[in-house]
Coordinates of C-alpha atoms in Angstrom, one line a residue:
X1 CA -20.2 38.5 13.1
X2 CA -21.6 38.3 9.5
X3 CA -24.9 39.8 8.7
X4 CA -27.6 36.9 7.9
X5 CA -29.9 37.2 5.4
X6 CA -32.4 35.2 3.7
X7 CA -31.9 31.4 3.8
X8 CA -30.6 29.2 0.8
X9 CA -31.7 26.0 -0.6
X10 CA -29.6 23.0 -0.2
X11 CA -27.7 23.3 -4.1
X12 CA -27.2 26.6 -3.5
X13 CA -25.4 26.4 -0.2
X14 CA -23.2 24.0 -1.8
X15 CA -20.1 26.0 -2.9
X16 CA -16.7 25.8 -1.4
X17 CA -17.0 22.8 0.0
X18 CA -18.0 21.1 -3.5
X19 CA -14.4 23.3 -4.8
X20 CA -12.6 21.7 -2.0
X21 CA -14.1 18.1 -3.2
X22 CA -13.0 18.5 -6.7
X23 CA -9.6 20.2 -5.8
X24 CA -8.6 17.0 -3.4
X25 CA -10.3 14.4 -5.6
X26 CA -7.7 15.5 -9.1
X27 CA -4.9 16.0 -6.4
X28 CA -4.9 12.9 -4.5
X29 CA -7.4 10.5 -5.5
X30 CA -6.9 10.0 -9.8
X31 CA -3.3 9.0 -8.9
X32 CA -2.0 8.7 -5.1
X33 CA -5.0 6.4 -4.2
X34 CA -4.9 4.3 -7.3
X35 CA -1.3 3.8 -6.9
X36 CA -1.9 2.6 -3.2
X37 CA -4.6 -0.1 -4.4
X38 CA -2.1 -1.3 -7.3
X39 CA 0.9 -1.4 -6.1
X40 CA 0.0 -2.1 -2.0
X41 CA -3.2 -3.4 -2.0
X42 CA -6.9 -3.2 -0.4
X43 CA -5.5 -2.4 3.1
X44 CA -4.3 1.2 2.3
X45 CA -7.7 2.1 3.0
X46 CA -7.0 2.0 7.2
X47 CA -4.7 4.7 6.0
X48 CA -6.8 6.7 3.7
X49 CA -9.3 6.8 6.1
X50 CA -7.2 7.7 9.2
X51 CA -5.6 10.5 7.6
X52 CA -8.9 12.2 6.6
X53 CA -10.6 11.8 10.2
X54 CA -6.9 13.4 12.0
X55 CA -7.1 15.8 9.7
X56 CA -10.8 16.8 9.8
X57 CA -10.6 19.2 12.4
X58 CA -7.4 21.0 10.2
X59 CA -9.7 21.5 7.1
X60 CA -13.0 22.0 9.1
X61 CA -11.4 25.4 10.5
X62 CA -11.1 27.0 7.3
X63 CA -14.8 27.1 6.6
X64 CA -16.0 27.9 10.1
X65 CA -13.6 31.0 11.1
X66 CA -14.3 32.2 7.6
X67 CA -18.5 31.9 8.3
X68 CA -17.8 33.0 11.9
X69 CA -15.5 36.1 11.8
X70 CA -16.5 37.2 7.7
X71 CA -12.1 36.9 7.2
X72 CA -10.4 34.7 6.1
X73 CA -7.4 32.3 8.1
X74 CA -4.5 34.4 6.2
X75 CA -5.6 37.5 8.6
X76 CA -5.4 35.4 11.6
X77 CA -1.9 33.8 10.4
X78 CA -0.7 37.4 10.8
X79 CA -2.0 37.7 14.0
X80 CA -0.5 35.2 15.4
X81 CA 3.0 36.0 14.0
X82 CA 5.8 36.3 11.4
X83 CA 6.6 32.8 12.0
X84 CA 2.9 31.4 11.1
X85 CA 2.7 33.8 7.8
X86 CA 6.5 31.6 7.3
X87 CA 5.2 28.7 7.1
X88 CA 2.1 29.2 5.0
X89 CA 4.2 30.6 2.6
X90 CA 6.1 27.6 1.6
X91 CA 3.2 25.5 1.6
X92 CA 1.4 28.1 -1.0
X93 CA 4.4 28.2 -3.2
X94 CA 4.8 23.8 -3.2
X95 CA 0.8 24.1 -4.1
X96 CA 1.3 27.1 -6.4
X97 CA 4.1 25.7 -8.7
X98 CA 5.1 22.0 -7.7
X99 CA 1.5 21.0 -7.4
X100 CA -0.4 23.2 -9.8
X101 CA 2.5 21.2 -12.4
X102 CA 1.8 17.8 -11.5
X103 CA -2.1 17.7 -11.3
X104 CA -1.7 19.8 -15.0
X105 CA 0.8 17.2 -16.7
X106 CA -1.9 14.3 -15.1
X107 CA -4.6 16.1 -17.0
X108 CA -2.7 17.0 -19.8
X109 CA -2.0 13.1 -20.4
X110 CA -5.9 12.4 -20.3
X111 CA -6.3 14.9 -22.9
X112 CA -3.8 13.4 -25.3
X113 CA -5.6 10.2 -24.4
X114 CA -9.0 11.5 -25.4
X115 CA -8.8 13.3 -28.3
X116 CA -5.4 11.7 -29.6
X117 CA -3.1 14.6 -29.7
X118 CA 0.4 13.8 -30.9
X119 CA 1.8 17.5 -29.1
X120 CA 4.3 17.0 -26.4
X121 CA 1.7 16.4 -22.9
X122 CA 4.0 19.0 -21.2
X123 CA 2.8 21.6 -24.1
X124 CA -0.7 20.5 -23.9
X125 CA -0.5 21.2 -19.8
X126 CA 0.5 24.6 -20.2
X127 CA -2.4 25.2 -23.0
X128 CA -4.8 23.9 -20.5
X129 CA -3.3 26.3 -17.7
X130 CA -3.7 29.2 -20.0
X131 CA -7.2 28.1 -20.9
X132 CA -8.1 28.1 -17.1
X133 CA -6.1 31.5 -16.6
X134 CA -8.6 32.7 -19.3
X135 CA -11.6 31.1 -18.0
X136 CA -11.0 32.4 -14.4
X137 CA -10.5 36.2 -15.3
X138 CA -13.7 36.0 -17.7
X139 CA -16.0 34.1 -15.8
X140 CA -15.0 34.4 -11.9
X141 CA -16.3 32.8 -8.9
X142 CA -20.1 32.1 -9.3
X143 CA -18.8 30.2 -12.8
X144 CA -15.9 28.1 -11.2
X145 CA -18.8 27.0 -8.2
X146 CA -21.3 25.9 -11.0
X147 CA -18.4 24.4 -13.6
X148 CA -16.8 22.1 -10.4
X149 CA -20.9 21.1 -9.5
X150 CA -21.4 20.1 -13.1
X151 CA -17.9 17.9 -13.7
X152 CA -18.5 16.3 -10.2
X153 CA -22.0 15.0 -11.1
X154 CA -20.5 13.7 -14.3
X155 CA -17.7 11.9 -12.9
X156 CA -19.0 11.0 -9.6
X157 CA -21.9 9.1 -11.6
X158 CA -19.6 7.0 -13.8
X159 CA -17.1 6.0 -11.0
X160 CA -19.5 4.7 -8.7
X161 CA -21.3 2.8 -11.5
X162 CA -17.4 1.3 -12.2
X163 CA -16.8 0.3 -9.2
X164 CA -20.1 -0.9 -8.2
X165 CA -20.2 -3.2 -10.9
X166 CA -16.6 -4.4 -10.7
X167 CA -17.0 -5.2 -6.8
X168 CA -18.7 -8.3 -6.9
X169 CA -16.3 -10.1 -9.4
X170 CA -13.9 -10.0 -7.4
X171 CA -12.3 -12.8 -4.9
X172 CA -11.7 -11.3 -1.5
X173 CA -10.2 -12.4 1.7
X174 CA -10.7 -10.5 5.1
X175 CA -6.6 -10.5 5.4
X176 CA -7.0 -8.3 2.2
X177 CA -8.8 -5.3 4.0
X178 CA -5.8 -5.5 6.9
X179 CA -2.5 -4.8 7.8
X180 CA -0.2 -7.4 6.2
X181 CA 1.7 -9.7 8.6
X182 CA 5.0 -9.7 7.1
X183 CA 5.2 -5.4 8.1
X184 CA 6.3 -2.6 6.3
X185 CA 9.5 -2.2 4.0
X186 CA 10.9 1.4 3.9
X187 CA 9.3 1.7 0.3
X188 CA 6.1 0.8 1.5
X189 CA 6.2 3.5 3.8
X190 CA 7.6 6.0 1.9
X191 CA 5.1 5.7 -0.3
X192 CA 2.2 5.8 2.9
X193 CA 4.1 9.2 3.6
X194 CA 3.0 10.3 -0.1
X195 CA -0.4 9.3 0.0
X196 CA -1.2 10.8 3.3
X197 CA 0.4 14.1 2.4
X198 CA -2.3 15.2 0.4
X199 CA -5.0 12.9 2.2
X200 CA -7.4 14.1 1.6
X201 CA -5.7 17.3 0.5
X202 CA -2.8 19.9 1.7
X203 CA -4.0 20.9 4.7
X204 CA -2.9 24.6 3.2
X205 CA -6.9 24.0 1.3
X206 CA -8.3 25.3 4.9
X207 CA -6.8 28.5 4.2
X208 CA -8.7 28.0 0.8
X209 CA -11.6 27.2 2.1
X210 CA -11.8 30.2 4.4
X211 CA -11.4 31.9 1.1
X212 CA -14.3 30.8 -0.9
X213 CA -16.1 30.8 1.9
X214 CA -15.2 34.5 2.1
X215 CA -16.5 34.6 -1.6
X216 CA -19.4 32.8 -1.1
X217 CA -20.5 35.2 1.6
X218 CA -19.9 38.1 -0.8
X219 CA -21.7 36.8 -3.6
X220 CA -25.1 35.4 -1.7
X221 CA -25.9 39.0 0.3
X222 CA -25.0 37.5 3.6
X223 CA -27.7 34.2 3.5
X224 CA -24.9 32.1 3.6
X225 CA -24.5 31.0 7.3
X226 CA -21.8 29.4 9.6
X227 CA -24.6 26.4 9.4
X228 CA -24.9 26.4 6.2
X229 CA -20.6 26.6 5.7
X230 CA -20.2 23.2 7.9
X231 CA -23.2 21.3 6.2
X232 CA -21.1 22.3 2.9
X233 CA -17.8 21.4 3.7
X234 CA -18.9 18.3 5.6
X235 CA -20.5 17.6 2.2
X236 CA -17.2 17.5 0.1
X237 CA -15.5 16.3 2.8
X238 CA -17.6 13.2 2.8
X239 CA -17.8 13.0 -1.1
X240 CA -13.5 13.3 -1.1
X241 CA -13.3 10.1 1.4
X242 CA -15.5 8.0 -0.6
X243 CA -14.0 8.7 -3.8
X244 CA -10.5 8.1 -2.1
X245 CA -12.0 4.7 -1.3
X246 CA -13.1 4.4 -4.6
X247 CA -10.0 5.1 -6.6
X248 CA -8.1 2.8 -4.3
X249 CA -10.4 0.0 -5.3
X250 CA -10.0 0.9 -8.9
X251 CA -6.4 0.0 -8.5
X252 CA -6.8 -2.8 -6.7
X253 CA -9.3 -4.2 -10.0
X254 CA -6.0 -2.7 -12.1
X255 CA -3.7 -5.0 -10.5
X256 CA -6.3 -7.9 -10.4
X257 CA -6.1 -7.5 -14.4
X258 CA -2.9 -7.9 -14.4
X259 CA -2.5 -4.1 -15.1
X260 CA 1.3 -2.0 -14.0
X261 CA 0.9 1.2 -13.2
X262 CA 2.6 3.6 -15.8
X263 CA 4.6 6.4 -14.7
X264 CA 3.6 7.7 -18.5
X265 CA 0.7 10.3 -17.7
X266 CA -0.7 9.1 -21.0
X267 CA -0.8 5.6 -20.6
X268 CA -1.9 5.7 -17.3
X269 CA -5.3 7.5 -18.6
X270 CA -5.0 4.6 -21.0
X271 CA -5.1 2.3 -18.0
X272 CA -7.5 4.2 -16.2
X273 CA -10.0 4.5 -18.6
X274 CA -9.6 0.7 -19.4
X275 CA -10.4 -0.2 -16.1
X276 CA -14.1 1.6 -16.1
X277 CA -14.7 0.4 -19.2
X278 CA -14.6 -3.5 -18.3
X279 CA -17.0 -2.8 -15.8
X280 CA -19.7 -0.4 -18.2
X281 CA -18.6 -1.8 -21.5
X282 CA -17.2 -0.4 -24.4
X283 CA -19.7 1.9 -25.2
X284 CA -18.8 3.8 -21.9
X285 CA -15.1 4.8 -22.6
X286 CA -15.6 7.9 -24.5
X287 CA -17.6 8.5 -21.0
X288 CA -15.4 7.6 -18.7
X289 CA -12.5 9.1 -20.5
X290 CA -14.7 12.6 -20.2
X291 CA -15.4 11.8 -17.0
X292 CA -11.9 11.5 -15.6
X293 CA -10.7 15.1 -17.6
X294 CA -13.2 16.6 -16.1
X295 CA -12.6 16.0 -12.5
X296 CA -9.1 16.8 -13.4
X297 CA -10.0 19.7 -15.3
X298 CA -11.8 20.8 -11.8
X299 CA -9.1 20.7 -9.9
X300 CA -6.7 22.2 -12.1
X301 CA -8.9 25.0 -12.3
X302 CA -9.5 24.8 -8.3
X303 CA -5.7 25.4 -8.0
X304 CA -5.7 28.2 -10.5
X305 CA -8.0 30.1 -8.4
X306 CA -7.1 29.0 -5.0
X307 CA -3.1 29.5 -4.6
X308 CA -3.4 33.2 -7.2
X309 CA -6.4 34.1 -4.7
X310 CA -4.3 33.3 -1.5
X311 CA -1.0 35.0 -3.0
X312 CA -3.3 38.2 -3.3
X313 CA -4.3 37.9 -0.5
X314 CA -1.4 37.8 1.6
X315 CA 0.0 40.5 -0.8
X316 CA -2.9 42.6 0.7
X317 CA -1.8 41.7 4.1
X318 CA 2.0 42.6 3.4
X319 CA 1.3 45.6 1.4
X320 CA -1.7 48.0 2.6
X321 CA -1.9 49.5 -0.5
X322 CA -2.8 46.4 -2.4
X323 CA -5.8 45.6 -0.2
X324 CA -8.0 48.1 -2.8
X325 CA -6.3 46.0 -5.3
X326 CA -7.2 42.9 -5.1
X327 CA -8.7 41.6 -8.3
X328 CA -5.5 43.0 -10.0
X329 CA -3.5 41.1 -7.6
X330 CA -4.5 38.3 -8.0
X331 CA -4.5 38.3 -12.0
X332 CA -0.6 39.3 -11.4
X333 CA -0.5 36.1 -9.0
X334 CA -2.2 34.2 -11.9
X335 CA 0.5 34.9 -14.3
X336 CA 3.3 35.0 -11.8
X337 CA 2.2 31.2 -11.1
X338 CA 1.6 30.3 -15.1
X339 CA 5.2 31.3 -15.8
X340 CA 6.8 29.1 -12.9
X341 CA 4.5 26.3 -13.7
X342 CA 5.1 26.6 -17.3
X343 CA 9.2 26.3 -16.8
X344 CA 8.8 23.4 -14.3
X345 CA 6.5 21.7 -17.3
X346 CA 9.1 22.3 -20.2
X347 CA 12.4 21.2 -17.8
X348 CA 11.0 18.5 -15.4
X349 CA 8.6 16.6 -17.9
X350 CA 9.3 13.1 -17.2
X351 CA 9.5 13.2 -13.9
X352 CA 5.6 14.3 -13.0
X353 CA 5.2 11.3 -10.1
X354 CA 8.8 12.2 -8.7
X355 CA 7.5 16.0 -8.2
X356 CA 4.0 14.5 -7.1
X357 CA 5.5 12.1 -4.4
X358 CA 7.6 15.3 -3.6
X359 CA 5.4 17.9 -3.0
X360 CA 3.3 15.0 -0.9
X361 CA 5.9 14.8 1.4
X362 CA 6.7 18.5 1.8
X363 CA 3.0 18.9 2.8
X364 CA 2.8 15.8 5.0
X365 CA 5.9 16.9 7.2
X366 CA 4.6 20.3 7.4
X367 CA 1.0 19.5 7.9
X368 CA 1.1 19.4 12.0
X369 CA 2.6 22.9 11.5
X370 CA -0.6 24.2 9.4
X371 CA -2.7 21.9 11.1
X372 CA -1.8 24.2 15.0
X373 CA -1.8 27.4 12.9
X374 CA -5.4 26.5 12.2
X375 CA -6.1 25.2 15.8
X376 CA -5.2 28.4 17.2
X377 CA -7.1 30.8 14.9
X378 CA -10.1 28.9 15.8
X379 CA -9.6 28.8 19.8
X380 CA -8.0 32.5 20.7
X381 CA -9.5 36.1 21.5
X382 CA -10.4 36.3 17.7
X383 CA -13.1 34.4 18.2
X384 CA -15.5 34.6 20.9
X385 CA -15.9 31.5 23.6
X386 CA -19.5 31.5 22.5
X387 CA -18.8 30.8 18.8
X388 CA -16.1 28.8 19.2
X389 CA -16.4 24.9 18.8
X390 CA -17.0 22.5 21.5
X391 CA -14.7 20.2 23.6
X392 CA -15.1 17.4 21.3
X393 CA -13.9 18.8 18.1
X394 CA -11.2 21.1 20.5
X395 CA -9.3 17.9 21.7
X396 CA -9.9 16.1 18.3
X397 CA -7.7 18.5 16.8
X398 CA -5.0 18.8 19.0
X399 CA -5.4 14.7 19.2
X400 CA -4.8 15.1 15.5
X401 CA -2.1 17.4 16.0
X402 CA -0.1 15.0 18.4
X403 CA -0.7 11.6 15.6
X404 CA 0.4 14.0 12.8
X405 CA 3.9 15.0 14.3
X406 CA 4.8 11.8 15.7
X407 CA 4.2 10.1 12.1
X408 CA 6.7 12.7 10.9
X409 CA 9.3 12.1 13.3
X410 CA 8.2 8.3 12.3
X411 CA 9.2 9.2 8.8
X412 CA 12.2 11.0 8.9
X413 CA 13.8 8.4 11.4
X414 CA 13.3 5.8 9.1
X415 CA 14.4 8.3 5.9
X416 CA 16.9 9.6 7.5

């Protein structure tokens, strides 16, 4: 078991799960969850909010084997066989290249948007890669923990505001907020497939977590407890459910304005921006439009760090010799994944929602997969009965477990 030390204040605990807040908020939130409120409606929020709770336990893991056993959940995926180690790897490479490309090409478009670039947004998204590349080997851990608290303050303030003030002028009905009577259409659930893929996140982000949890441990002396690891996460987990709740609203004011979601990265920062700024005014959109690049910018350089920092990782586990090499690792991961990224920007351009929608899917049909991997690092001999968590959180995950694969056979019936 770790070695305690000397007890942290409430900011500072806050770490990893703030970088998992930021990472799932640019990921899902800016785009999946505004799409749902524009194009579905208010009552995508029963499925926001059921994916996060089934999916709790998944994400939960992460932090508290990684406060609990001082490793992270790659050494336990090796444990439990070549099978496991499988099927993290294809969820690492979707997040490492197909993700990392669409979340970069979103951001890129806000950049345009801001400060009126006329440069291809495909170029711009592989400047801002390199600029996180840079950023990361320069400034390392402790900076990314205190950038992604900085850029959530500043956005979380001016969305709330938004939506806050664009609530009440709206006409509801309770129907609104339910299931529609009329059913589902394929599309419609197609699309619920996408949005709960990365609801609130991949569930691969556990094995992240684990990681800067790992880091966080490292860099506080050992005063960073298993306590002090769940009151974090269950911080940014709370903080990703209410802004999912929020961007979905945001598109349902979109539609109400008679607004069309554009599959343009640019225009829809356009769109996005206009929507906060009928609610705060005109004075606010050089705010908002800040606001939005930096939560974007966050998770960009979330997934920088993360997938680089996982690929060493496993490296380390593959190849003994590496395990003394980590940092260099991990800067080879870091350009390995700026190359790929930067080829998928320059050749699939136009098609950034296509490759978001994809890579949702990939990580919804294999998230009961990832979601057991996790389960059974937490509840075998790795861990001791003592430290393990209790009955309630035990059959919530496998509960979880059983919803997740039976949507996915759901999904592929009616796909397929």
């Amino acid at each position: 078991m770790p070695e305690q030390g000397a007890s942290l204040g409430l900011f500072k605990r806050l770490g990893p799960g703030i970088l998992f807040a930021v990472s799932a908020i640019g990921t899902s939130h800016v785009v999946q969850s505004t799409r749902a409120g524009a194009e579905y409606g208010a009552y995508m929020w029963i499925f926001i909010v059921a994916a996060c709770v089934v999916r709790y336990p998944a994400f939960r893991f992460g932090a508290e084997y990684a406060a609990i056993t001082g490793r992270s959940l790659i050494d336990n995926y090796f444990m439990q066989g070549r099978w496991a180690v499988a099927i993290f790897i294809v969820d690492l490479l979707v997040n490492m290249f197909i993700a990392t490309a669409a979340i970069s090409f979103v951001a890129a478009g806000v950049i345009d948007y801001v400060f009126n670039l006329t440069i291809p947004t495909n170029i711009t998204a592989i400047l801002l890669i390199a600029f996180c590349v840079v950023f990361l080997t320069t400034g390392h851990y402790k900076l990314l923990e205190k950038t992604s608290k900085l850029l959530l303050f500043v956005f979380s303030l001016v969305v709330l505001v938004a939506v806050i003030k664009l609530f009440p002028g709206q006409e509801y009905s309770l129907q609104e907020f339910w299931l529609p009577q009329e059913g589902f259409s394929q599309q419609t659930l197609i699309f619920t497939v996408a949005l709960a893929g990365w609801m609130p996140t991949a569930i691969i982000a556990g094995s992240f977590q684990s990681l800067w949890v790992c880091r966080k441990m490292a860099t506080s002396n050992g005063a960073f407890t298993r306590k002090d690891a769940l009151l974090d996460f269950n911080i940014g987990y709370a903080i990703t459910i209410l802004f999912a709740l929020c961007f979905l609203m945001l598109g349902v004011f979109m539609a109400a304005q008679g607004v069309s979601i554009s599959g343009s990265s640019g225009e829809y920062s356009s769109q996005m921006v206009g929507v906060i700024t009928s609610a705060l005014g005109d004075w606010a959109k050089v705010i908002s439009s800040i606001a939005i690049l930096a939560i974007l910018f966050s998770t960009v350089l979330t997934l920088v760090d993360a997938c680089p920092r996982a690929a060493a990782y496993l490296a380390g586990e593959i190849r003994t010799s590496l395990q003394q090499k980590q940092q260099q690792a991990y800067r080879v991961s870091m350009a390995i994944q700026f190359l790929v990224t930067g080829v998928i920007l320059l050749l699939f351009a136009k098609s950034f929602r296509s490759f978001l929608d994809f890579a949702t899917t990939i990580s919804f049909l294999g998230a009961p997969l990832l979601a057991w991997i996790n389960h059974r690092a937490i509840f075998n001999s790795d861990v001791e009965a003592s430290q393990q968590p209790g009955p309630a959180i035990k059959y919530w995950s496998i509960s979880g477990v059983v919803v997740m694969v039976l949507f996915s056979l759901l999904y592929l019936s009616v796909r397929f």
